[in-house]
Amino acid sequence: GRFAYAPGDRIAGDLTVIGHLAVGRFGQLYQVWSANEWCALTCKIVSPRRRGDRAALAALRREARILRQVRHPAIVRSFGGGEHDGLPFLLMEYLEGPSLFDVIENGRDRRLEPNDAVRVAVHIGAALYHLHRRGFLYLDMKPANMLLRDGVPVVVDLDAVRRISDQRRPVRRVGTAPYMAPEHVRREPLSRACDVYGLGALLYEMLTGRWPFEHVYEEEAPSDDDARQYPQIRGIAPPPVREFAPDVSASLERIVM
């Protein structure tokens, strides 16, 4: 299978694999039982096939460093990390979910009630504000990156995070197309505005059940052409929220747009 470790395997001595969670770009996520903490945790470990990949090793170590520097109720909590068989890993609180993606998918017409959508945006906005105050940009807004803890959304994936002070143009586009700000797509220097755009795109989706530029994707098959793959760089506005969600107030629509 895609996972290197099976339930019952040990990681770094005191961690026992009890479940498979996900496989990402660089790493694998497991639910583990920690004999030290005496609770279930999430273990993110670099995939063995990436053993010699310096970018993968650096990305996980950077995420571990960032998690040590942030502490907020709406950001996943760090429990440290270490190395197993030459592969770095980090430990985080285990969140059972569901993800915000699951909540949206199961909503009526893929929509949340306006009050619920605003509540989610307030929590995520507070997490972004905390990251910004610590000097970081999040840059990977999408519903799958938010898991619910007792009904409160928690930001869980910080491997795209970068420093606000870093004014170099990004080498790669790390993010998810419908939520990326135009300047992010163009690989221009990034600012807090990129995360504000992503939060706006997420709120738009929660209220309407659609991505901001979904009509473009419906009309034109996505291709390698940037203008089709990233319609936000065309300089056009997405359809107003109330076109799809007439129950949304004009003032909330104005904030989202």
Tab-separated table of N, CA, C and O in Angstrom, residues 42-113:
chain	number	residue	atom	x	y	z
A	42	THR	N	-1.399	12.596	16.171
A	42	THR	CA	-1.140	12.480	14.737
A	42	THR	C	0.364	12.580	14.516
A	42	THR	O	1.001	13.510	15.013
A	43	CYS	N	0.921	11.626	13.795
A	43	CYS	CA	2.356	11.629	13.466
A	43	CYS	C	2.505	11.871	11.970
A	43	CYS	O	1.951	11.133	11.151
A	44	LYS	N	3.236	12.936	11.621
A	44	LYS	CA	3.527	13.233	10.217
A	44	LYS	C	4.999	12.939	9.985
A	44	LYS	O	5.867	13.574	10.587
A	45	ILE	N	5.276	11.947	9.146
A	45	ILE	CA	6.655	11.502	8.931
A	45	ILE	C	6.974	11.536	7.440
A	45	ILE	O	6.098	11.254	6.607
A	46	VAL	N	8.202	11.922	7.100
A	46	VAL	CA	8.626	11.957	5.693
A	46	VAL	C	8.531	10.542	5.110
A	46	VAL	O	8.947	9.569	5.742
A	47	SER	N	7.968	10.439	3.914
A	47	SER	CA	7.837	9.131	3.252
A	47	SER	C	9.223	8.529	3.009
A	47	SER	O	10.135	9.238	2.570
A	48	PRO	N	9.392	7.221	3.260
A	48	PRO	CA	10.688	6.584	3.024
A	48	PRO	C	11.213	6.795	1.606
A	48	PRO	O	12.417	6.944	1.397
A	49	ARG	N	10.320	6.856	0.611
A	49	ARG	CA	10.783	7.062	-0.775
A	49	ARG	C	11.348	8.464	-0.972
A	49	ARG	O	11.990	8.745	-1.982
A	50	ARG	N	11.095	9.358	-0.007
A	50	ARG	CA	11.637	10.727	-0.075
A	50	ARG	C	12.885	10.870	0.800
A	50	ARG	O	13.299	11.994	1.097
A	51	ARG	N	13.442	9.757	1.231
A	51	ARG	CA	14.544	9.769	2.196
A	51	ARG	C	15.677	10.721	1.796
A	51	ARG	O	16.211	11.448	2.606
A	52	GLY	N	16.044	10.726	0.518
A	52	GLY	CA	17.156	11.572	0.087
A	52	GLY	C	16.719	12.919	-0.458
A	52	GLY	O	17.536	13.669	-0.995
A	53	ASP	N	15.422	13.229	-0.326
A	53	ASP	CA	14.858	14.457	-0.898
A	53	ASP	C	15.043	15.609	0.087
A	53	ASP	O	14.325	15.715	1.075
A	54	ARG	N	16.017	16.479	-0.197
A	54	ARG	CA	16.309	17.555	0.760
A	54	ARG	C	15.132	18.500	0.934
A	54	ARG	O	14.898	19.028	2.020
A	55	ALA	N	14.362	18.720	-0.143
A	55	ALA	CA	13.195	19.613	-0.046
A	55	ALA	C	12.160	19.039	0.915
A	55	ALA	O	11.570	19.760	1.722
A	56	ALA	N	11.929	17.716	0.849
A	56	ALA	CA	10.956	17.074	1.734
A	56	ALA	C	11.407	17.151	3.190
A	56	ALA	O	10.607	17.462	4.088
A	57	LEU	N	12.683	16.866	3.431
A	57	LEU	CA	13.209	16.905	4.800
A	57	LEU	C	13.133	18.322	5.356
A	57	LEU	O	12.713	18.540	6.497
A	58	ALA	N	13.497	19.299	4.523
A	58	ALA	CA	13.485	20.693	4.974
A	58	ALA	C	12.067	21.171	5.239
A	58	ALA	O	11.814	21.907	6.202
A	59	ALA	N	11.106	20.743	4.390
A	59	ALA	CA	9.714	21.185	4.554
A	59	ALA	C	9.146	20.708	5.883
A	59	ALA	O	8.479	21.476	6.604
A	60	LEU	N	9.399	19.451	6.241
A	60	LEU	CA	8.851	18.942	7.492
A	60	LEU	C	9.521	19.604	8.701
A	60	LEU	O	8.862	19.956	9.675
A	61	ARG	N	10.830	19.795	8.617
A	61	ARG	CA	11.525	20.451	9.739
A	61	ARG	C	11.054	21.894	9.893
A	61	ARG	O	10.927	22.396	11.000
A	62	ARG	N	10.787	22.558	8.752
A	62	ARG	CA	10.294	23.936	8.821
A	62	ARG	C	8.904	23.978	9.457
A	62	ARG	O	8.609	24.828	10.292
A	63	GLU	N	8.036	23.030	9.063
A	63	GLU	CA	6.693	22.989	9.645
A	63	GLU	C	6.762	22.756	11.150
A	63	GLU	O	6.017	23.368	11.923
A	64	ALA	N	7.680	21.885	11.585
A	64	ALA	CA	7.845	21.629	13.022
A	64	ALA	C	8.288	22.898	13.744
A	64	ALA	O	7.795	23.210	14.839
A	65	ARG	N	9.216	23.655	13.133
A	65	ARG	CA	9.693	24.909	13.737
A	65	ARG	C	8.563	25.916	13.875
A	65	ARG	O	8.414	26.582	14.893
A	66	ILE	N	7.752	26.030	12.823
A	66	ILE	CA	6.646	26.993	12.829
A	66	ILE	C	5.624	26.614	13.895
A	66	ILE	O	5.147	27.464	14.660
A	67	LEU	N	5.279	25.321	13.969
A	67	LEU	CA	4.301	24.876	14.967
A	67	LEU	C	4.761	25.165	16.387
A	67	LEU	O	3.946	25.413	17.271
A	68	ARG	N	6.088	25.134	16.612
A	68	ARG	CA	6.605	25.454	17.950
A	68	ARG	C	6.419	26.926	18.278
A	68	ARG	O	6.375	27.305	19.442
A	69	GLN	N	6.303	27.766	17.244
A	69	GLN	CA	6.240	29.219	17.459
A	69	GLN	C	4.823	29.771	17.507
A	69	GLN	O	4.632	30.953	17.789
A	70	VAL	N	3.837	28.931	17.205
A	70	VAL	CA	2.451	29.418	17.215
A	70	VAL	C	1.640	28.611	18.221
A	70	VAL	O	1.867	27.418	18.401
A	71	ARG	N	0.729	29.297	18.874
A	71	ARG	CA	-0.165	28.612	19.812
A	71	ARG	C	-1.492	29.355	19.814
A	71	ARG	O	-1.565	30.500	20.268
A	72	HIS	N	-2.493	28.713	19.268
A	72	HIS	CA	-3.801	29.352	19.129
A	72	HIS	C	-4.862	28.257	19.114
A	72	HIS	O	-4.624	27.177	18.559
A	73	PRO	N	-6.031	28.509	19.701
A	73	PRO	CA	-7.073	27.470	19.743
A	73	PRO	C	-7.514	26.971	18.370
A	73	PRO	O	-7.984	25.841	18.248
A	74	ALA	N	-7.347	27.799	17.326
A	74	ALA	CA	-7.777	27.385	15.993
A	74	ALA	C	-6.618	26.935	15.113
A	74	ALA	O	-6.745	26.859	13.889
A	75	ILE	N	-5.465	26.637	15.726
A	75	ILE	CA	-4.327	26.057	15.003
A	75	ILE	C	-3.935	24.761	15.698
A	75	ILE	O	-3.874	24.709	16.930
A	76	VAL	N	-3.701	23.715	14.925
A	76	VAL	CA	-3.389	22.407	15.502
A	76	VAL	C	-2.212	22.523	16.473
A	76	VAL	O	-1.254	23.254	16.228
A	77	ARG	N	-2.301	21.801	17.578
A	77	ARG	CA	-1.303	21.906	18.635
A	77	ARG	C	-0.149	20.936	18.397
A	77	ARG	O	-0.350	19.788	18.027
A	78	SER	N	1.070	21.424	18.617
A	78	SER	CA	2.264	20.606	18.420
A	78	SER	C	2.617	19.838	19.689
A	78	SER	O	2.477	20.354	20.799
A	79	PHE	N	3.083	18.607	19.511
A	79	PHE	CA	3.600	17.795	20.611
A	79	PHE	C	5.056	17.409	20.357
A	79	PHE	O	5.512	16.370	20.804
A	80	GLY	N	5.771	18.270	19.608
A	80	GLY	CA	7.182	18.003	19.356
A	80	GLY	C	7.389	17.087	18.166
A	80	GLY	O	6.565	17.020	17.263
A	81	GLY	N	8.498	16.364	18.187
A	81	GLY	CA	8.826	15.484	17.069
A	81	GLY	C	10.149	14.791	17.309
A	81	GLY	O	10.625	14.718	18.441
A	82	GLY	N	10.723	14.299	16.242
A	82	GLY	CA	11.985	13.583	16.385
A	82	GLY	C	12.389	12.975	15.064
A	82	GLY	O	12.037	13.481	13.995
A	83	GLU	N	13.115	11.867	15.136
A	83	GLU	CA	13.589	11.180	13.936
A	83	GLU	C	13.431	9.680	14.121
A	83	GLU	O	13.668	9.160	15.214
A	84	HIS	N	13.006	9.000	13.078
A	84	HIS	CA	12.866	7.536	13.119
A	84	HIS	C	13.497	6.965	11.863
A	84	HIS	O	13.111	7.315	10.745
A	85	ASP	N	14.485	6.105	12.054
A	85	ASP	CA	15.153	5.467	10.924
A	85	ASP	C	15.648	6.513	9.912
A	85	ASP	O	15.527	6.330	8.694
A	86	GLY	N	16.160	7.639	10.425
A	86	GLY	CA	16.678	8.689	9.562
A	86	GLY	C	15.630	9.589	8.942
A	86	GLY	O	15.956	10.469	8.141
A	87	LEU	N	14.360	9.385	9.295
A	87	LEU	CA	13.273	10.196	8.738
A	87	LEU	C	12.710	11.117	9.821
A	87	LEU	O	12.268	10.633	10.869
A	88	PRO	N	12.701	12.444	9.601
A	88	PRO	CA	12.123	13.336	10.610
A	88	PRO	C	10.608	13.173	10.683
A	88	PRO	O	9.958	12.883	9.684
A	89	PHE	N	10.052	13.347	11.883
A	89	PHE	CA	8.598	13.325	12.045
A	89	PHE	C	8.200	14.419	13.028
A	89	PHE	O	9.012	14.906	13.820
A	90	LEU	N	6.930	14.827	12.940
A	90	LEU	CA	6.407	15.749	13.941
A	90	LEU	C	5.118	15.176	14.494
A	90	LEU	O	4.407	14.421	13.819
A	91	LEU	N	4.823	15.533	15.734
A	91	LEU	CA	3.637	15.046	16.436
A	91	LEU	C	2.682	16.204	16.678
A	91	LEU	O	3.099	17.284	17.097
A	92	MET	N	1.407	15.952	16.406
A	92	MET	CA	0.370	16.959	16.609
A	92	MET	C	-0.816	16.326	17.307
A	92	MET	O	-0.948	15.099	17.316
A	93	GLU	N	-1.671	17.165	17.860
A	93	GLU	CA	-2.887	16.624	18.461
A	93	GLU	C	-3.673	15.859	17.398
A	93	GLU	O	-3.647	16.212	16.211
A	94	TYR	N	-4.344	14.799	17.821
A	94	TYR	CA	-5.173	14.030	16.893
A	94	TYR	C	-6.568	14.637	16.872
A	94	TYR	O	-7.217	14.759	17.914
A	95	LEU	N	-7.013	15.046	15.689
A	95	LEU	CA	-8.352	15.618	15.520
A	95	LEU	C	-9.192	14.653	14.685
A	95	LEU	O	-8.836	14.339	13.548
A	96	GLU	N	-10.261	14.221	15.260
A	96	GLU	CA	-11.086	13.209	14.604
A	96	GLU	C	-11.848	13.784	13.422
A	96	GLU	O	-12.221	13.088	12.492
A	97	GLY	N	-12.081	15.088	13.420
A	97	GLY	CA	-12.819	15.710	12.323
A	97	GLY	C	-14.315	15.722	12.591
A	97	GLY	O	-14.719	15.610	13.742
A	98	PRO	N	-15.132	15.905	11.590
A	98	PRO	CA	-14.841	15.879	10.158
A	98	PRO	C	-14.070	17.119	9.709
A	98	PRO	O	-13.873	18.045	10.492
A	99	SER	N	-13.672	17.126	8.433
A	99	SER	CA	-13.039	18.321	7.865
A	99	SER	C	-14.136	19.274	7.405
A	99	SER	O	-15.299	18.887	7.222
A	100	LEU	N	-13.744	20.520	7.215
A	100	LEU	CA	-14.696	21.501	6.689
A	100	LEU	C	-15.155	21.089	5.288
A	100	LEU	O	-16.299	21.327	4.911
A	101	PHE	N	-14.283	20.425	4.535
A	101	PHE	CA	-14.660	19.903	3.211
A	101	PHE	C	-15.842	18.938	3.350
A	101	PHE	O	-16.815	19.014	2.600
A	102	ASP	N	-15.763	18.020	4.335
A	102	ASP	CA	-16.850	17.064	4.551
A	102	ASP	C	-18.148	17.785	4.922
A	102	ASP	O	-19.235	17.417	4.461
A	103	VAL	N	-18.026	18.817	5.766
A	103	VAL	CA	-19.210	19.572	6.204
A	103	VAL	C	-19.875	20.253	5.009
A	103	VAL	O	-21.099	20.197	4.843
A	104	ILE	N	-19.059	20.886	4.140
A	104	ILE	CA	-19.616	21.565	2.965
A	104	ILE	C	-20.247	20.551	2.009
A	104	ILE	O	-21.360	20.749	1.518
A	105	GLU	N	-19.541	19.438	1.761
A	105	GLU	CA	-20.055	18.426	0.835
A	105	GLU	C	-21.400	17.865	1.283
A	105	GLU	O	-22.232	17.485	0.462
A	106	ASN	N	-21.607	17.811	2.595
A	106	ASN	CA	-22.845	17.221	3.123
A	106	ASN	C	-23.921	18.259	3.416
A	106	ASN	O	-24.999	17.915	3.891
A	107	GLY	N	-23.620	19.527	3.140
A	107	GLY	CA	-24.619	20.572	3.343
A	107	GLY	C	-25.648	20.561	2.228
A	107	GLY	O	-25.417	20.007	1.150
A	108	ARG	N	-26.780	21.197	2.480
A	108	ARG	CA	-27.812	21.297	1.445
A	108	ARG	C	-27.282	22.196	0.327
A	108	ARG	O	-26.880	23.336	0.571
A	109	ASP	N	-27.216	21.677	-0.899
A	109	ASP	CA	-26.634	22.401	-2.044
A	109	ASP	C	-25.188	22.809	-1.785
A	109	ASP	O	-24.721	23.818	-2.293
A	110	ARG	N	-24.492	22.020	-0.973
A	110	ARG	CA	-23.090	22.309	-0.599
A	110	ARG	C	-22.964	23.655	0.108
A	110	ARG	O	-21.926	24.304	0.051
A	111	ARG	N	-24.004	24.085	0.785
A	111	ARG	CA	-23.972	25.390	1.449
A	111	ARG	C	-24.114	25.245	2.953
A	111	ARG	O	-24.754	24.314	3.450
A	112	LEU	N	-23.519	26.196	3.681
A	112	LEU	CA	-23.742	26.303	5.121
A	112	LEU	C	-24.729	27.436	5.367
A	112	LEU	O	-24.853	28.356	4.543
A	113	GLU	N	-25.431	27.367	6.491
A	113	GLU	CA	-26.263	28.502	6.893
A	113	GLU	C	-25.351	29.718	7.065
A	113	GLU	O	-24.217	29.583	7.550
